[in-house]
Amino acid sequence: MRTEFFSILFTPRWQVKVLNEKMPDFFPDLHLDQVIETITSKKTEYNLKPFFYTFPIDLETIRYRQQVMKDLENPALFKQVELFVQGMQSVRKQLIQVEKINYPYHKERMFLDVVILYCETISAFANALMRLSLNAEGLIAFSRYLTDYIQSAYFTTLFTEAKSIIQELLSIKYNLYIKDLRIHVLPSQSEADYTLEVLNTFAKFQQGKVKDYKNVFTRSSQISHVEAKILEGLATLNPHIFNRLIDYYAKNSQFLDRTITTFEHEIHFYLSYLEFIDHIKRSGLQFCYPLLSDTKEIEVKEGFDIALAHKGVEEKTTIVTNNFCLKGNERLLVVTGPNQGGKTTFARMFGQMHYLAGIGCPVPGVKAQLFLCNHIFTHFEKKEDIQNLRSKLEDDLVRLHRLLQQCSSGDIVILNEILTSATLHDSIFLSKKIMEKIIDLDVIGVWVTFIDELASYSEKTVSMAATIFPENPALRTYKIVRMPANGLAYALSIAEKYQLTYSMLKKRIGTKV
Amino acid sequence: MKAFLLFENEDFESVKKFPPQGQTLIHDLALNVLFSAMAAGDDFIFKVVNEVLLSGIYNNTETIIYRQQILNDCLNHPQMIREMYRIANEAILSKNKHWWALSSSPSSILYSSINTLRELLIYLQQLRNIADNHYVCIHSKCFTRFFAMLQQELNDEFFNKANEHLTQLEFRNGVMFSTQLSTSNRASYYQLCKLNTHKKGWLQWFRNREKKEYVFNIHPRDESGIRALRELTEEGVLGVSNALAQSVEHIISFFQMLKTETAFYVGCLNLSEQLQILDEPMTFPIPLDYSERTHTFKDLYDICLALTLKQKVIGNDLQAENKVLFIITGANQGGKSTFLRSIGIAQLMMQSGMFVPALYFSANVCDALFTHFRRQEDLTMQSGKLDEELNRMNKIVDQLTPNAMILFNESFAATTTGKDRKYAVRW
């Protein structure tokens, strides 16, 4: 009885077996579309995106994935898994090649090579998994499955039979006699190498080293139909072994094990993500495995925007990390502060971390306690769209309305500079209405705004603000910290930088008049 | 196969070395006159005699005697050595006639090689005939050994076998390979089999071969099939084409070695013929060991002067034993420089195994020869002259060995004594 093994991405208890083929609509707002694009770009053949799109998943599966991810952070295991997937990739590529071969006996022979590669790859991987210490439930189960598989009668026959046929084929010796356009295929007669005899006759004249004339010829990589015909001749001379070859192919054409190929496919979810964050980790930034729960108290230490970090590594810029938390009744982080101060990045980070944690991945930061949410609703400023014939304000309101209708207590809301096209007065009025609704829904989230009043709306809101360097107010720290909103000060500081404060302007213009 | 015409157990090309002061010697002793006379218009001989004479300074008495014996045979049978030189020369040239098609494909290499080899076999046969014809009348250790080797290695069996190979490799009766299945069910490599080339024997083989076989034809209009078959055959003959092409190179290299080593003796013959016309004497010198200090000669003349003037010149006599320093003085234009040069040239000729321009000559060998002659062109710059001469002297002293010979010609004439001095010094 073979061990049953279902999936390395989902626990055996996981019931929803449908993957989400469509990108979640909040991906572009959170820049997760770029991140997933980069992660999967090297492995497009595997169609990995649905793995990253399938959200939400249950807590048990998240833990299941986190364990696998943690195990794979062991370089020794990672290396073995890579060898395994490379081997399997070659197997699949070569199988496609074999399918294209039309010459009998050649096709079947090439098929044997693929089977051998498959068997060797799997045996090596099974042995490696047995040797390495594994902690992940999924990997332990797969290791057990593989061990059983390579010990199964099917596998051992598949492997030994292939080797034995190859051995027998390799021992076939034969002669070719060619005269004009006629080719005789003959059984081998023991003949001495005539070339040696020729060489020996003239060897006495040798004075020193001479040129090698063998490099004028290289055999073409493709078999010709003449060679194929010779092979047919050999088959008639050695019917027994060639029949064995044909039978083997007919019997074993479906030799790939579904569970193993599924594993090989799914494991790329982990490999590609780990490769991606490894690249960021090397610049000194840290990732951690988040604790997830359905309580709305969250805490993150030194989180950062993963998309920005990826770009930062490429461009060698330093990435600023931020801390945040929601305690007790706190639900909404209201972020205010100067333009270009890192508010939007902060909002994205908040969303990214919850999403990545929600699909079982390690998240940016040294420590993370996050909320297990059902959905993430984002509202980022969009460019005016002439197609929908609505004004910007109207469009904003339509979108917000839809958002608030769909949103429920188990979700996350991220609002970024909404209603900017309204007058300040209207904007404050509308924002307060929306705030009321959000507080009512009891969702958690981030609201980036220029309206300071929102920051202190109720005890459920937490005011955070982007900070500046006191000595040079125009320079941004990109640090977002808990503090009361005092946005005007920042606007002033920018104005001062360009000598555009009221008094300065007056002075400057006054001297000209 | 080695001829060993210059060293008893070594190729000249592989062991030759030249004294660092070679160019100075050529200049001071006017050696180019000697080389030109020996070359008699053949640039290759000029190059070889140049090398043999300059490197002769490192020869010991055994090598000198070894070459003297060979030269003696050559002087007695001048046509023999000239024939050998001609054969070697023509054999080397024959390669160029057939070698144009190289680098294209194994079969074209094979074809070129067969044609070249056919021609080379003719030259080898001629060489063998020389050995046959002269084996009884030569006396030197070298020729006795070389001819015996030629007779043994280039025996009739060799020629039969070689010709048989060439016929076989024309594949008139088709070609047969033996091979083994390898990866991808393709042939591992093709090994050429020998077919019976005699018509009768071949037919017999063909009839008696195992009946178990599979035969197919390629349609004459199946172009890709014909191409594939050609490729298969090309691969099959790759090994043998390489073997044959390398064999050609081996034989050519053998002839190249022979050409170099015979060139020296042809040069000696050319020289001796010119001296005979001038009625100048020549003799095989008696070389003595390094440890001796002897310089005895009769009627030693400056060969370069004789060759330049194309007439008999005055020779000198000397009998000196256990003397290391000779000082030559006398009137200007009195022949002092000529005398000095004749000593140096004779030393080089003796050490390279040649005859010397004298009635009698005996001297110990030396392991280095230096000249320190006055440089005419420096006369104008009086102030720097001494400096220049001392500089040259310094370099000589750097290389000086206990058994070296130095010839000084008016050295340090610019010093305060103001007197001309000539001396040959020997340590």
Coordinates of N, CA, C and O in Angstrom, one line a residue, chain A residues 178-252:
Chain A
I178 N 30.0 -1.1 -47.6 CA 29.4 -0.1 -48.5 C 30.1 -0.2 -49.8 O 31.4 -0.1 -49.9
K179 N 29.3 -0.3 -50.8 CA 29.9 -0.3 -52.2 C 28.9 0.5 -53.0 O 27.7 0.2 -53.1
D180 N 29.4 1.6 -53.5 CA 28.6 2.6 -54.2 C 27.4 3.0 -53.4 O 27.6 3.5 -52.3
L181 N 26.1 2.7 -53.8 CA 25.0 3.1 -53.1 C 24.3 1.9 -52.4 O 23.2 2.0 -51.9
R182 N 25.1 0.9 -52.2 CA 24.5 -0.3 -51.6 C 25.2 -0.5 -50.2 O 26.4 -0.5 -50.1
I183 N 24.3 -0.8 -49.2 CA 24.9 -0.9 -47.9 C 24.5 -2.3 -47.4 O 23.3 -2.7 -47.4
H184 N 25.5 -3.0 -46.9 CA 25.3 -4.3 -46.3 C 25.5 -4.2 -44.8 O 26.5 -3.7 -44.3
V185 N 24.5 -4.6 -44.0 CA 24.6 -4.7 -42.6 C 24.9 -6.1 -42.2 O 24.1 -7.0 -42.4
L186 N 26.1 -6.3 -41.6 CA 26.5 -7.7 -41.3 C 26.8 -7.9 -39.8 O 27.1 -6.9 -39.1
P187 N 26.6 -9.1 -39.3 CA 27.0 -9.3 -37.9 C 28.5 -9.1 -37.9 O 29.2 -9.3 -38.9
S188 N 29.0 -8.8 -36.7 CA 30.4 -8.5 -36.6 C 31.3 -9.7 -36.8 O 31.0 -10.8 -36.3
Q189 N 32.4 -9.5 -37.5 CA 33.4 -10.5 -37.5 C 34.6 -9.8 -36.8 O 34.9 -8.6 -37.0
S190 N 35.3 -10.6 -36.0 CA 36.4 -9.9 -35.3 C 37.5 -9.5 -36.3 O 38.1 -10.3 -37.0
E191 N 37.7 -8.2 -36.4 CA 38.6 -7.6 -37.3 C 39.5 -6.7 -36.6 O 39.1 -6.0 -35.7
A192 N 40.8 -6.7 -37.0 CA 41.7 -5.8 -36.4 C 41.5 -4.4 -37.0 O 41.0 -4.3 -38.1
D193 N 41.9 -3.4 -36.2 CA 41.7 -2.0 -36.7 C 42.8 -1.8 -37.8 O 44.0 -1.8 -37.6
Y194 N 42.3 -1.6 -39.0 CA 43.2 -1.5 -40.2 C 44.0 -0.2 -40.0 O 45.2 -0.1 -40.4
T195 N 43.4 0.8 -39.5 CA 44.1 2.1 -39.3 C 45.4 2.0 -38.6 O 46.4 2.6 -38.9
L196 N 45.3 1.1 -37.5 CA 46.5 0.9 -36.7 C 47.6 0.3 -37.6 O 48.8 0.6 -37.5
E197 N 47.2 -0.6 -38.4 CA 48.2 -1.3 -39.3 C 48.9 -0.3 -40.2 O 50.1 -0.3 -40.4
V198 N 48.1 0.6 -40.8 CA 48.6 1.7 -41.6 C 49.6 2.5 -40.8 O 50.7 2.8 -41.3
L199 N 49.1 2.9 -39.7 CA 50.0 3.8 -38.8 C 51.3 3.1 -38.5 O 52.4 3.8 -38.6
N200 N 51.2 1.9 -38.2 CA 52.5 1.1 -37.8 C 53.4 1.1 -38.9 O 54.6 1.1 -38.7
T201 N 52.9 0.9 -40.1 CA 53.8 0.8 -41.3 C 54.7 2.0 -41.5 O 55.8 1.9 -41.8
F202 N 54.1 3.2 -41.2 CA 54.8 4.4 -41.4 C 55.4 5.1 -40.1 O 56.0 6.1 -40.2
A203 N 55.2 4.4 -39.0 CA 55.6 5.0 -37.7 C 57.1 5.2 -37.6 O 57.5 6.1 -36.9
K204 N 57.8 4.4 -38.4 CA 59.3 4.5 -38.3 C 59.8 5.8 -38.7 O 60.9 6.2 -38.3
F205 N 59.1 6.6 -39.5 CA 59.6 7.9 -39.9 C 59.4 9.0 -39.0 O 59.9 10.1 -39.2
Q206 N 58.7 8.7 -37.9 CA 58.3 9.8 -37.0 C 59.5 10.5 -36.4 O 60.5 9.8 -35.9
Q207 N 59.6 11.8 -36.5 CA 60.7 12.6 -35.9 C 60.2 13.4 -34.7 O 61.0 13.6 -33.8
G208 N 59.0 13.7 -34.7 CA 58.4 14.5 -33.6 C 56.9 14.5 -33.7 O 56.3 13.8 -34.5
K209 N 56.3 15.4 -33.0 CA 54.8 15.6 -33.0 C 54.4 16.1 -34.3 O 55.1 17.0 -34.9
V210 N 53.3 15.7 -34.8 CA 52.7 16.2 -36.0 C 51.3 16.6 -35.8 O 50.7 16.3 -34.8
K211 N 50.8 17.3 -36.8 CA 49.4 17.9 -36.7 C 48.3 16.8 -36.6 O 48.5 15.7 -37.1
D212 N 47.2 17.1 -36.0 CA 46.1 16.2 -35.9 C 45.1 16.6 -37.0 O 44.7 17.7 -37.1
Y213 N 44.7 15.6 -37.8 CA 43.8 15.9 -39.0 C 42.4 15.5 -38.7 O 41.6 15.4 -39.6
K214 N 42.1 15.2 -37.4 CA 40.8 14.6 -37.1 C 39.7 15.7 -37.0 O 38.5 15.4 -37.0
N215 N 40.1 16.9 -36.8 CA 39.1 17.9 -36.5 C 38.4 18.4 -37.7 O 37.6 19.3 -37.6
V216 N 38.6 17.8 -38.9 CA 37.9 18.3 -40.1 C 36.5 17.7 -40.1 O 35.7 18.0 -41.0
F217 N 36.2 16.8 -39.1 CA 34.9 16.2 -39.2 C 34.2 16.2 -37.9 O 34.8 15.9 -36.9
T218 N 32.9 16.6 -37.9 CA 32.1 16.4 -36.7 C 30.8 15.7 -37.2 O 30.2 16.1 -38.2
R219 N 30.3 14.8 -36.4 CA 29.1 14.0 -36.8 C 27.9 14.9 -36.6 O 27.9 15.7 -35.6
S220 N 27.0 14.9 -37.5 CA 25.8 15.7 -37.3 C 25.0 15.1 -36.1 O 25.0 13.9 -35.9
S221 N 24.3 16.1 -35.4 CA 23.6 15.6 -34.2 C 22.4 14.9 -34.5 O 21.9 14.1 -33.6
Q222 N 21.8 15.1 -35.7 CA 20.6 14.4 -36.0 C 20.9 13.1 -36.7 O 21.8 13.0 -37.5
I223 N 20.1 12.1 -36.4 CA 20.2 10.8 -37.0 C 19.7 10.9 -38.5 O 18.7 11.6 -38.7
S224 N 20.4 10.3 -39.4 CA 19.9 10.3 -40.8 C 19.0 9.1 -41.1 O 19.0 8.2 -40.4
H225 N 18.3 9.2 -42.2 CA 17.5 8.1 -42.5 C 18.3 6.9 -43.0 O 17.8 5.7 -42.9
V226 N 19.5 7.1 -43.4 CA 20.4 6.0 -43.7 C 20.8 5.2 -42.4 O 20.7 4.0 -42.4
E227 N 21.1 6.0 -41.4 CA 21.4 5.4 -40.1 C 20.1 4.7 -39.6 O 20.3 3.6 -39.0
A228 N 19.0 5.3 -39.8 CA 17.7 4.6 -39.3 C 17.5 3.3 -40.1 O 17.1 2.3 -39.4
K229 N 17.9 3.3 -41.3 CA 17.7 2.1 -42.1 C 18.7 1.0 -41.6 O 18.3 -0.2 -41.5
I230 N 19.9 1.4 -41.3 CA 20.9 0.5 -40.8 C 20.3 -0.1 -39.5 O 20.5 -1.3 -39.2
L231 N 19.7 0.7 -38.7 CA 19.1 0.3 -37.4 C 18.0 -0.7 -37.7 O 18.0 -1.8 -36.9
E232 N 17.3 -0.5 -38.7 CA 16.2 -1.5 -39.0 C 16.9 -2.8 -39.4 O 16.4 -3.9 -39.0
G233 N 18.0 -2.7 -40.1 CA 18.8 -3.9 -40.5 C 19.2 -4.6 -39.2 O 19.1 -5.9 -39.1
L234 N 19.7 -3.9 -38.3 CA 20.2 -4.5 -37.0 C 19.1 -5.2 -36.3 O 19.2 -6.2 -35.7
A235 N 17.9 -4.6 -36.4 CA 16.7 -5.1 -35.8 C 16.4 -6.5 -36.4 O 16.0 -7.4 -35.6
T236 N 16.5 -6.6 -37.7 CA 16.2 -7.9 -38.3 C 17.3 -8.9 -37.9 O 17.0 -10.1 -37.8
L237 N 18.5 -8.4 -37.7 CA 19.6 -9.4 -37.3 C 19.5 -9.7 -35.9 O 20.0 -10.8 -35.5
N238 N 19.0 -8.8 -35.0 CA 18.9 -9.1 -33.6 C 17.5 -8.9 -33.1 O 17.2 -8.0 -32.3
P239 N 16.6 -9.8 -33.6 CA 15.1 -9.5 -33.3 C 14.8 -9.5 -31.8 O 14.0 -8.7 -31.4
H240 N 15.4 -10.4 -31.1 CA 15.0 -10.5 -29.7 C 15.1 -9.2 -28.9 O 14.2 -8.7 -28.3
I241 N 16.3 -8.6 -29.0 CA 16.5 -7.5 -28.1 C 15.7 -6.3 -28.7 O 15.2 -5.5 -27.9
F242 N 15.6 -6.2 -30.0 CA 14.9 -5.0 -30.5 C 13.4 -5.1 -30.2 O 12.7 -4.2 -30.0
N243 N 12.9 -6.4 -30.2 CA 11.5 -6.6 -29.8 C 11.3 -6.2 -28.3 O 10.2 -5.6 -28.0
R244 N 12.2 -6.5 -27.5 CA 12.1 -6.1 -26.1 C 12.0 -4.6 -26.0 O 11.3 -4.0 -25.2
L245 N 12.8 -3.9 -26.8 CA 12.9 -2.4 -26.8 C 11.5 -1.9 -27.2 O 11.0 -1.0 -26.5
I246 N 10.9 -2.5 -28.2 CA 9.6 -2.0 -28.7 C 8.5 -2.2 -27.6 O 7.7 -1.3 -27.4
D247 N 8.6 -3.4 -27.1 CA 7.6 -3.7 -26.0 C 7.7 -2.8 -24.8 O 6.7 -2.3 -24.3
Y248 N 8.9 -2.5 -24.5 CA 9.1 -1.6 -23.3 C 8.5 -0.3 -23.5 O 7.8 0.3 -22.7
Y249 N 8.7 0.2 -24.7 CA 8.2 1.6 -25.0 C 6.6 1.5 -25.0 O 6.0 2.4 -24.4
A250 N 6.1 0.5 -25.6 CA 4.6 0.4 -25.6 C 4.0 0.3 -24.2 O 3.0 0.9 -23.9
K251 N 4.7 -0.5 -23.4 CA 4.2 -0.7 -22.1 C 4.3 0.5 -21.1 O 3.5 0.7 -20.2
N252 N 5.4 1.3 -21.3 CA 5.7 2.3 -20.3 C 5.6 3.7 -20.7 O 6.1 4.6 -20.1

